[in-house]
Structure formats: C-alpha cells, structure tokens
Coordinates of C-alpha atoms and ligand atoms in Angstrom, one line a residue:
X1 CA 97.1 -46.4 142.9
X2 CA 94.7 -43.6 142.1
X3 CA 91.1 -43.8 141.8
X4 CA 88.8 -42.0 140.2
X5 CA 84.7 -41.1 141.4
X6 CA 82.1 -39.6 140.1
X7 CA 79.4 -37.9 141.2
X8 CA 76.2 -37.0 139.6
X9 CA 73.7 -34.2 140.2
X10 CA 71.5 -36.6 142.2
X11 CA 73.7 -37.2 144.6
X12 CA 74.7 -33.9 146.1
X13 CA 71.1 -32.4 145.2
X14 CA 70.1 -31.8 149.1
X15 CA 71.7 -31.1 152.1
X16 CA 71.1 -34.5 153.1
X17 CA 72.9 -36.4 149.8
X18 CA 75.9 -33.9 150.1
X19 CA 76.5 -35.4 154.0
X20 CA 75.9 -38.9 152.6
X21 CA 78.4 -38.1 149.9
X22 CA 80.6 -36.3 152.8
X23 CA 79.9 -39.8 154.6
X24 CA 81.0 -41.7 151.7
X25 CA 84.2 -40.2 151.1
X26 CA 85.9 -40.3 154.8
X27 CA 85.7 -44.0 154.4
X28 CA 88.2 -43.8 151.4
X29 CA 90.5 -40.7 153.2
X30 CA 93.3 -43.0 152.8
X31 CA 93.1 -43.5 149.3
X32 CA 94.1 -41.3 146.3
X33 CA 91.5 -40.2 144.3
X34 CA 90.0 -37.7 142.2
X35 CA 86.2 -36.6 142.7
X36 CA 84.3 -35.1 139.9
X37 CA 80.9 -33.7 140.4
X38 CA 78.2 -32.5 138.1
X39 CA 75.7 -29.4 138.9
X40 CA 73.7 -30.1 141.5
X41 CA 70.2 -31.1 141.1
X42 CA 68.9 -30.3 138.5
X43 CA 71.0 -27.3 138.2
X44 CA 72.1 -27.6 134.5
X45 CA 68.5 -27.5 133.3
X46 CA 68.1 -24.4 135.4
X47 CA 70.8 -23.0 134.0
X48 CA 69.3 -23.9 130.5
X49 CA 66.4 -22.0 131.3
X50 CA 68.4 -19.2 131.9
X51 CA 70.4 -19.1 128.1
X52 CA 67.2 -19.5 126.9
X53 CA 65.2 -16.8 127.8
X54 CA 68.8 -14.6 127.4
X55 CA 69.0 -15.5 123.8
X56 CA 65.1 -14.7 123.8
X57 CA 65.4 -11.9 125.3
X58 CA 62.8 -12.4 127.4
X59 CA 61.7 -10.3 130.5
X60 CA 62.2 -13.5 132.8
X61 CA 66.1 -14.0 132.4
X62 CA 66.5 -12.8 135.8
X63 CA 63.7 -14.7 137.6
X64 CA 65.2 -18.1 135.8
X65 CA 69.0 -16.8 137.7
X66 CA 67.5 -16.1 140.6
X67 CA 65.5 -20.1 141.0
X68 CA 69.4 -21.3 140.5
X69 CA 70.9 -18.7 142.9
X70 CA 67.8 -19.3 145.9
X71 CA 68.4 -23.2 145.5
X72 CA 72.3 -22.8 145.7
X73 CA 71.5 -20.5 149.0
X74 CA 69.4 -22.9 150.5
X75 CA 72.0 -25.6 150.0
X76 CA 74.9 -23.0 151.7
X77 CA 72.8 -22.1 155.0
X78 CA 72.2 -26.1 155.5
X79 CA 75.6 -26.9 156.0
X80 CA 78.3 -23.7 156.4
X81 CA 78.1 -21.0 158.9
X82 CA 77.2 -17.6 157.9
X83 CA 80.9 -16.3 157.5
X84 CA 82.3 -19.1 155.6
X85 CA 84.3 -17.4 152.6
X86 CA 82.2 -20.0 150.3
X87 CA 79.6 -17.2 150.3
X88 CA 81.3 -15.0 148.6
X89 CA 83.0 -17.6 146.5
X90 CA 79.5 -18.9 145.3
X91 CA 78.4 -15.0 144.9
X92 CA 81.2 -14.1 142.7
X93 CA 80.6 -17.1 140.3
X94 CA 76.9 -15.7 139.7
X95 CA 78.4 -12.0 138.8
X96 CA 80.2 -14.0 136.4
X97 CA 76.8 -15.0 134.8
X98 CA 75.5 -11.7 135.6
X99 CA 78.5 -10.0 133.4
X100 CA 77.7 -12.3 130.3
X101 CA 73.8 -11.2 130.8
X102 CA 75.0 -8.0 130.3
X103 CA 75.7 -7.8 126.8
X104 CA 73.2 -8.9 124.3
X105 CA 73.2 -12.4 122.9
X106 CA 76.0 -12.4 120.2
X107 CA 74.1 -15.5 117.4
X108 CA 76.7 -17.8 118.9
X109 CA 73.9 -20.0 120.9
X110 CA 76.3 -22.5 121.7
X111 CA 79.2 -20.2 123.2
X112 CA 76.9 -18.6 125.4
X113 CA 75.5 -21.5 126.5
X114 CA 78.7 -23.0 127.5
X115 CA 80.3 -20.0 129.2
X116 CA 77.0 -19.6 131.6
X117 CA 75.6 -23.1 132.0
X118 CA 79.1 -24.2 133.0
X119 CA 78.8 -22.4 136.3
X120 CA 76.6 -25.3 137.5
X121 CA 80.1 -27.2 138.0
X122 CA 82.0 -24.4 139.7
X123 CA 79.4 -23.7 142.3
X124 CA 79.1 -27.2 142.9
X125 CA 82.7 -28.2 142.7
X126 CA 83.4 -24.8 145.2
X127 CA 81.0 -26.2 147.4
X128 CA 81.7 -29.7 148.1
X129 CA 85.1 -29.1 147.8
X130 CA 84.7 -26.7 151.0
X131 CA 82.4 -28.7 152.7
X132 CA 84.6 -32.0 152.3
X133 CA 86.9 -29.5 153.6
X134 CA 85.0 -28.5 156.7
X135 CA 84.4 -32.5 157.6
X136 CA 88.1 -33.3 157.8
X137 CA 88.6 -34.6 154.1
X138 CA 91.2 -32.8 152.8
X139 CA 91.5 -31.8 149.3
X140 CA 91.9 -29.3 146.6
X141 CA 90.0 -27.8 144.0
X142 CA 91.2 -28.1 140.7
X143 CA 90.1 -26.2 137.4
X144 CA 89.3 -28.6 135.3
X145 CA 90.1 -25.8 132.6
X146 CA 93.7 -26.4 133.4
X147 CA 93.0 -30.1 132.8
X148 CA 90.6 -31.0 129.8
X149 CA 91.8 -28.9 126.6
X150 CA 89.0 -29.1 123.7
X151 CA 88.4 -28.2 120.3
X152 CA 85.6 -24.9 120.0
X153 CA 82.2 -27.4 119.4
X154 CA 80.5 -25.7 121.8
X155 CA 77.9 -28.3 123.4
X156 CA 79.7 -30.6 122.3
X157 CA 83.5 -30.3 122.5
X158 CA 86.1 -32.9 121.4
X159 CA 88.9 -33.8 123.5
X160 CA 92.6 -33.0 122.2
X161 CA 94.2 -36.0 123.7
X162 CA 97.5 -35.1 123.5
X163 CA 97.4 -31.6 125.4
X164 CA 94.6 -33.0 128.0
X165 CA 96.9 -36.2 129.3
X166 CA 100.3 -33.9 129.4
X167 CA 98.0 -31.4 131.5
X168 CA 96.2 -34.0 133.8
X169 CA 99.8 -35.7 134.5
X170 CA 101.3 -32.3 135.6
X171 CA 98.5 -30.7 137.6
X172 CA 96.9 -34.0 139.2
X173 CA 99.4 -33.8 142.7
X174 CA 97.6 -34.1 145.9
X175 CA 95.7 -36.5 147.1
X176 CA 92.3 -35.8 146.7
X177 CA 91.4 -33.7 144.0
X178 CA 88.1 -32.2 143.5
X179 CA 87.0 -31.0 140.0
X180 CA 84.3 -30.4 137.4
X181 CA 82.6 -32.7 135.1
X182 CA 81.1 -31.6 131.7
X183 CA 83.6 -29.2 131.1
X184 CA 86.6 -28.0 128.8
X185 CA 88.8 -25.9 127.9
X186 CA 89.4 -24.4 124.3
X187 CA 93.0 -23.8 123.3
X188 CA 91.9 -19.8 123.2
X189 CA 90.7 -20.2 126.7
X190 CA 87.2 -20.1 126.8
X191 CA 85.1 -22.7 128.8
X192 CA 83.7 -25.5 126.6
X193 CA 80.9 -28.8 127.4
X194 CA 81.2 -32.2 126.3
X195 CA 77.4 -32.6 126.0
X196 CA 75.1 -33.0 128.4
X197 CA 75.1 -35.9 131.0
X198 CA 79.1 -35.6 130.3
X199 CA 81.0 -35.6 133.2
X200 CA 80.9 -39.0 133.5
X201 CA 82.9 -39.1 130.3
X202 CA 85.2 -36.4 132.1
X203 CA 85.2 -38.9 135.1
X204 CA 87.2 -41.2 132.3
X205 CA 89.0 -39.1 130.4
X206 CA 90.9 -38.8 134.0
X207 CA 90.8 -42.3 134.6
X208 CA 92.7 -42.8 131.3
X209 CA 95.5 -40.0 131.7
X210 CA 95.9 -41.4 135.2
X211 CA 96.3 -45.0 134.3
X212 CA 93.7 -45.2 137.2
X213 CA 93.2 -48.5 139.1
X214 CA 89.6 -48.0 138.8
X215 CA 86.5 -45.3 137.9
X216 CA 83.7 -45.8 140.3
X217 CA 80.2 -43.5 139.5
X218 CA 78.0 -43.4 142.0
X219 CA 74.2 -43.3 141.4
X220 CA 71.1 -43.2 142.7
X221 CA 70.2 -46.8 141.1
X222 CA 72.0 -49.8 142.4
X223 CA 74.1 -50.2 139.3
X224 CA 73.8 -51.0 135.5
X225 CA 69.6 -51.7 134.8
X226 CA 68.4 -54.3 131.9
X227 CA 65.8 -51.4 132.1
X228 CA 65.3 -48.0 133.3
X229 CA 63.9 -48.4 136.4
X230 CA 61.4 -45.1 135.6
X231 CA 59.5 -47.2 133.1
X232 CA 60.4 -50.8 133.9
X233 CA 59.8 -51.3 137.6
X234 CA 60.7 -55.0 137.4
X235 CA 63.9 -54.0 136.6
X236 CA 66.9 -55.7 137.2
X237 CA 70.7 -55.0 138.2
X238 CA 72.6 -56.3 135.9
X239 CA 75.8 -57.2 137.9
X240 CA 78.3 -57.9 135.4
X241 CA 79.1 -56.6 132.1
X242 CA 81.6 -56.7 129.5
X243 CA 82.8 -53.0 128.0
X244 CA 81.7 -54.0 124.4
X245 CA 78.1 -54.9 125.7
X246 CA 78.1 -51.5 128.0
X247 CA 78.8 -49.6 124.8
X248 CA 76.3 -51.0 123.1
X249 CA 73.6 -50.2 125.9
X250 CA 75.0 -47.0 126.3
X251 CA 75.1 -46.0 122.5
X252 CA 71.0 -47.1 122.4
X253 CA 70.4 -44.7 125.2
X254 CA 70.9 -46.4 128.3
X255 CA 71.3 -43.6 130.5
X256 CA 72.9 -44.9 133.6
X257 CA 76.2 -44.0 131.8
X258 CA 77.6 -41.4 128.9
X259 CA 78.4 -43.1 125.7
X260 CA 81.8 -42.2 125.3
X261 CA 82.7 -43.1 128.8
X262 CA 83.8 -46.7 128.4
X263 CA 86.1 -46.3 125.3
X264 CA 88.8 -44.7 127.6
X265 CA 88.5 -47.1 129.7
X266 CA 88.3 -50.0 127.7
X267 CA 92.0 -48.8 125.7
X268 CA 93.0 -49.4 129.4
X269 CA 91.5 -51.9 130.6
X270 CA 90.3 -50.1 133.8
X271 CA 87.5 -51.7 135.4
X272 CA 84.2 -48.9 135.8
X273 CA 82.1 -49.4 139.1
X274 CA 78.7 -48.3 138.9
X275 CA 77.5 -48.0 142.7
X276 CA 74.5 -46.6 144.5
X277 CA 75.4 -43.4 146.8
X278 CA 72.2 -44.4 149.1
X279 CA 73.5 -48.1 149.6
X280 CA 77.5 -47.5 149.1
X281 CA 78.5 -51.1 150.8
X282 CA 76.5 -52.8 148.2
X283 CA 78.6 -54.1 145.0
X284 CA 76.8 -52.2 141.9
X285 CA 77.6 -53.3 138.6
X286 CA 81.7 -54.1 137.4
X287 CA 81.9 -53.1 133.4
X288 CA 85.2 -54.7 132.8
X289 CA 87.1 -56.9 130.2
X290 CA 86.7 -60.0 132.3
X291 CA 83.2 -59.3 133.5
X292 CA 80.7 -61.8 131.4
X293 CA 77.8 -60.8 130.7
X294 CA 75.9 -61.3 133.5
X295 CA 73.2 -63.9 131.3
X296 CA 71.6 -63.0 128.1
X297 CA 69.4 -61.1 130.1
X298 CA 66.8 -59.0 127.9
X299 CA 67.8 -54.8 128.2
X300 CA 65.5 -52.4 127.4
X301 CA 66.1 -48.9 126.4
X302 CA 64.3 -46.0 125.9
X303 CA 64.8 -43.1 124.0
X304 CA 62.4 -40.1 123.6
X305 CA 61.6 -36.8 122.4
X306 CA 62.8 -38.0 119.0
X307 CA 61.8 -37.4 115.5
X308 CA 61.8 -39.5 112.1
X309 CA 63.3 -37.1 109.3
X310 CA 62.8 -38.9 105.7
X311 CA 64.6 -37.1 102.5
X312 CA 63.8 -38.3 99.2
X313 CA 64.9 -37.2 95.7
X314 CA 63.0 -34.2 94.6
X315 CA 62.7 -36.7 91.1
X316 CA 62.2 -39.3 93.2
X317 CA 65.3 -40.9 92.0
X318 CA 67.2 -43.6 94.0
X319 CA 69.0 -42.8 96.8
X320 CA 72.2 -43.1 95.4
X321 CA 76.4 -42.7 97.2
X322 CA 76.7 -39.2 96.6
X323 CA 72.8 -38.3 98.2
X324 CA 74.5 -40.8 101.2
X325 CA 77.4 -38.0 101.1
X326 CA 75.6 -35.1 100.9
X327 CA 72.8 -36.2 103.6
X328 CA 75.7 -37.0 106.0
X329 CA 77.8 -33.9 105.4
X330 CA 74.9 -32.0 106.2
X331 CA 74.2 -33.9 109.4
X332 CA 77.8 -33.4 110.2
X333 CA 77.6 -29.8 109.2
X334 CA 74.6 -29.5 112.1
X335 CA 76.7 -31.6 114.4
X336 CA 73.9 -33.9 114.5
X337 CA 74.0 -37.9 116.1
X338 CA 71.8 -40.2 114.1
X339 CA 70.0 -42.7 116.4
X340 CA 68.8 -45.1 114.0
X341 CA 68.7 -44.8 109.8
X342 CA 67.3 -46.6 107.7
X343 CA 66.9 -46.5 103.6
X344 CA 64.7 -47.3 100.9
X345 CA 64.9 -47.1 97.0
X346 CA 63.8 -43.4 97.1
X347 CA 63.9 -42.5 100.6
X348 CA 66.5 -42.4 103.5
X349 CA 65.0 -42.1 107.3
X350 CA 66.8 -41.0 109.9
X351 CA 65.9 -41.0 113.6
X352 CA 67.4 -38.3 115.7
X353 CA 66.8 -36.6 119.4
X354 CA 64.6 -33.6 118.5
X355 CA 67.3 -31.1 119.8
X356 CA 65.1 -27.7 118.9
X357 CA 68.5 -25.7 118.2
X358 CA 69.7 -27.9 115.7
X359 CA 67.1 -30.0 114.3
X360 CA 65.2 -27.1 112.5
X361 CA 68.1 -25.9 111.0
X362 CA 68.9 -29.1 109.6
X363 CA 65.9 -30.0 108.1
X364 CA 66.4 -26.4 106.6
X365 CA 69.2 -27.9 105.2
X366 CA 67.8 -30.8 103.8
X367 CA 65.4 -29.1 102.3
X368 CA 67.6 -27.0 100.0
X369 CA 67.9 -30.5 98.1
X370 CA 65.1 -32.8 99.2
X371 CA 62.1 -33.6 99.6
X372 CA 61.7 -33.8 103.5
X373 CA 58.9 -35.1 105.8
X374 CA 59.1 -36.0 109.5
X375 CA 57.3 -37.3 112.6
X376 CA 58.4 -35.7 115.9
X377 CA 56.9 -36.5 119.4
X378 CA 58.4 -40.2 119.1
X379 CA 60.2 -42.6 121.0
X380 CA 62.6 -45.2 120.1
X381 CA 63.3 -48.5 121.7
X382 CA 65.6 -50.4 121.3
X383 CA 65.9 -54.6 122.9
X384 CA 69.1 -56.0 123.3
X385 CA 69.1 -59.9 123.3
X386 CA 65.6 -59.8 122.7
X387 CA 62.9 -62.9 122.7
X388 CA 59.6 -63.8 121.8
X389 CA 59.0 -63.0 125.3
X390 CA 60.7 -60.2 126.0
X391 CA 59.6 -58.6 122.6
X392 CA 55.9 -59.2 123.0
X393 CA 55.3 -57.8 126.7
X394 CA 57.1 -55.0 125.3
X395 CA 55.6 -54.1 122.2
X396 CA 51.7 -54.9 122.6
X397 CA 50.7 -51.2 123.5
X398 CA 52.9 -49.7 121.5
X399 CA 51.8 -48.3 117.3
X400 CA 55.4 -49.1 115.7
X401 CA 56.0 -46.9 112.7
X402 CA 59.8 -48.6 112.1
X403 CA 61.5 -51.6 113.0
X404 CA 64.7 -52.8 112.5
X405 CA 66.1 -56.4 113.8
X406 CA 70.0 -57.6 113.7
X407 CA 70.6 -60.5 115.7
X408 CA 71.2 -59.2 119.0
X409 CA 69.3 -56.1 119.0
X410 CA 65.7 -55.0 117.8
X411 CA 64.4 -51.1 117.6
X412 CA 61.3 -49.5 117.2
X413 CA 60.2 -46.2 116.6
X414 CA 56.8 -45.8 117.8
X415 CA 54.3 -42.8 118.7
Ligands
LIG1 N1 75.6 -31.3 134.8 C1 75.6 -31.8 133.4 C2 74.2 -32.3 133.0 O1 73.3 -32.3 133.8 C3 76.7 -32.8 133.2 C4 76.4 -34.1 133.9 O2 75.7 -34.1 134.9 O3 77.1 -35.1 133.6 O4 74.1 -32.7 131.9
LIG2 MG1 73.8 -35.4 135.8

C-alpha cells in the first residue's frame, strides 16, 4: 500500500540534510510512496521579502531575489556537476519570478504573492527530485497543479474535494512521486497556497485521496512536543496521541503540525507518523485512532505576534446577535482566524495573529461601526490538561491581560 512523507524546509535546508534525506529514502526504495517537500530553508520567508518590497516598490526587490537565488546556487554546486540540466531547470523557474517583477503590482497582494512565493516548491521539488534521481532513487516529478484544485483565496485556498481526489487518483502512477507542498491550483489555472506551514496539510490531502496506509512527516524534533522545545527545553515527546487531542494541540498553535492536517486523516483512519530526519530509526510520535493519550501529560503552547481587538457599541449598548453577525461577517469578509474570543455586556474581544495585510484593514472595518481598541505585541498561551503545577511554573513571570479556563484547557493572553 502507498505511503505518504513529508518533508519540511528544515530538512533539505543544507547540502548535508538533502543527503540525509537522500539517505533516508533508499532505505524505503521498495515501497510506494509519495514525497512532498516544502521550500527549502527558510526559502518561503525569502521569498516573502521579495513580494514585499515588489508591492512596495522598493529599490531592493532585486537584492531580496538574488539572497533566494545565491542560496539555491550554493545548494546546486554541493551536490550536481556543473552540466546537470537542473541548472537550467532551477534558472528558468527564477525568469518566471523575474517576468511577474516585471509588471507593476496589480492591488491583488495575495495573487502576487502566491504566483511568486510558490516557486520555493518548484525549485525545491526540481531539485530533490533530480538529486534522488542521481543517487539511484527513481522517481518522477509531479505538478502538484495537476493534483490539488482550489478555490481563488489566495494565501489561503480551499480545497475542492471532488476535482482534487479524481485528479490525484488519475495522475498518482509510478512509484515514487515527488511533488510540492503548500500549493494549488485554481480552476482558471493560476497557482494558489494553502497558508503558510501547509504542505503538511497537502502531505494529507494525498494521504486521503490515496487511501494511504500511512502519512509519515519528518522533522527536526523527535516527534509530537508537550512543549515547543524553543521555549520549553524540558520538553517532552509525547509518544502517543489520539487525532482529536492532536487537533486540539494543533488548533492552539502547536506547530509541529498544520491544523487541518489531521481531519483527512482522521475521516480515514490513517495513522500520521511524526519522525525526526536526524534520528530516522527512532519511533516519533503515532497520532492515530487507537493511540491513547500518551498520560495526561501537561502541553504547552505558544502563540505570538498576536493582538487583542475589543469592539464595543458606539452607544455602548449590549453586544447583542446581530453585532455577533456583523462582527463575524466582517472577520470572514478579511478572511481572518480568531484565536481566542471572548465577550462582555458591551464589549466583544477577539484575539488574532497580527497578520499586517489583513489586520489593519479589519479593524478599518470594524471601525465603520464600533468603537475599537486593541493591544498588539502579545502572546497567547494556551495549557492543555493543565494543573496547579503545571499552571503556576508557567504563569509566574508572565502580566496576563485575559484568561479563559474550560476543563481541559486554560489560555492566556499576556504582554
Ligand atoms: N514552505 C511553506 C512555508 O514555509 C509551506 C510549508 O513549509 O509547509 O510556510
Ligand atoms: Mg516549513
């Protein structure tokens, strides 16, 4: 039965991690499988930079391309000889940016960012895909534009089931497949992302149309944290989890995996593997129906660059159904996630990532009807199966500004 792996920008961001990968994958050349990869590196921020200072027009739009371009060089002279057709490959897919730089920004921020940051995944794809190539492991590169069909969210595109499983089912053939993460296609053929961090969610949504045995992500962490290890370094693997309790830590921020990656595979009961790249014998963490969790083990998340937005009633009214209607409509409207809400008689609060080309017009928004004040430069934790213990180690340096306790789970916004 097929398999699925993902690989993530970590793992294939030197010469060095893209032989370990290399490594990694000869051991499973009998098995079918499809690979998807992210950008390398840090490529997408790159990448980001680049839109940016397009849409700004700034003087610097070509220095930001050429950081991408001189760290996807270095990369092709550490592991292909000089007359490899990748090189040409990997220079064509930049005169692709180069052609959308070429115009001027057309107001559609989103569309521009998704037909240029979206090269990240082709040069990376191209890449390992010939280099798996050169080491023996066969394989072919597939477009995941003939794969994934979208709606036109730009930044944020919304899978049309339907279209995406008949299209995986018919072009899915050999086998190993290679192909992009993070990326769409819209039914007028223009290249779409699912949001950043994605392609683990992409890593599913081929799982799912597969009916693979099993999705295995490899990391650079030795599986599924009750912490992130960058603030927490006591953390702790947590080696077994159920999907509804990986969707919740997920949902709060957990970043070791994309929200929407477990519903997929939930629907079909396929079991997600969450291994480390740099130990690959080692077990990781199994997400799966039957996995219990692993104890009641405290989790802790973190979540920042986030700000507190509270609307109120310009006549200080109560917050009412139809405010509730508007104030989500216009969140909706600004395709904007709400981390954590929270009302009062005459106020309602919400606590969102401080995404700078959405939030401002939002709160524009708001404002046409409300009275509007917010907090930015925040973060928000959240506990899972919190206790005295866990709750006061955690919160004894911090100056909480909202809390909000359910059984299981406590948050707190703090500065
Ligand atoms: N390369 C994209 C990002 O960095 C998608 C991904 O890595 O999942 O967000
Ligand atoms: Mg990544």
């Amino acid at each position: 039965m097929i398999k699925v792996f993902k690989f993530g920008g970590a793992s294939i961001m030197d010469v060095q991690n893209i032989k370990n990968v290399g490594n990694i994958l000869q051991k499973y050349d009998s098995q079918e499988l499809v690979i998807v990869f992210s950008a390398m590196g840090k490529v997408t921020n790159m990448l980001e930079d680049v839109v940016d200072s397009y849409v700004q027009k700034s003087a610097n739009t070509n220095v930001a391309l050429q950081k991408v371009k001189d760290f996807h060089a270095t990369i092709l002279s550490g592991i292909f000889k000089e007359n490899h057709p990748i090189f040409d490959i990997v220079n064509n897919l930049f005169v692709e940016i180069e052609w959308v730089l070429e115009d001027e920004p057309n107001q559609h921020y989103a569309y521009d960012y998704d037909q240029i940051v979206s090269v990240g995944e082709f040069l990376s794809t191209q890449i390992m895909s010939a280099y798996l190539q050169q080491v023996g492991f066969e394989n072919t590169c597939l477009d995941v534009r003939d794969l994934i069909r979208t709606d036109n969210t730009h930044r944020n595109a919304k899978i049309d089931w339907e279209i995406t499983t008949d299209s995986i089912k018919r072009n899915v053939k050999k086998k190993h497949s290679v192909t992009q993460g993070f990326l769409g296609c819209t039914s007028e053929n223009f290249t779409s992302t699912l949001g950043r961090e994605g392609s683990d969610f992409s890593a599913a949504i081929l799982a799912f149309c597969l009916d693979a045995s099993e999705l295995v992500i490899w990391k650079d962490v030795p599986g599924m944290m009750n912490s992130d290890p960058k603030y927490f370094p006591d953390a702790k693997l947590l080696s077994q989890v159920s999907f509804d309790e990986a969707i919740e830590l997920a949902f709060y921020g957990a970043k070791v995996i994309h929200p929407k990656t477990i519903q997929p595979l939930k629907q079909k009961n396929i079991p997600l593997l969450i291994k480390s790249f740099l130990s690959p014998e080692a077990e990781g963490s199994i997400i799966s129906s039957r996995s219990d969790n692993t104890n009641d083990m405290s989790s802790f998340i973190v979540k920042e660059n986030q700000i507190l937005i509270s609307v109120s009633d310009v006549n200080l009214s109560f917050i009412v159904g139809n405010h509730m209607n508007q104030i989500f409509s216009i969140l909706a409207k600004n395709n904007v996630d709400v981390n954590l809400m929270q009302n009062s008689a005459i106020s309602f609060s919400i606590c969102v990532d401080n995404d700078q080309h959405k939030v401002p017009q939002l709160i524009k928004d708001f404002q046409q009807f409300y009275e509007v004040l917010y907090n930015d430069d925040l973060s928000l934790f959240t506990i899972r199966h919190y206790n005295d213990n866990s709750f006061d180690s955690f919160l004894h340096d911090k100056d909480v500004i909202l809390e909000q306790r359910s059984r299981n789970t406590v948050q707190l916004i703090s500065r």
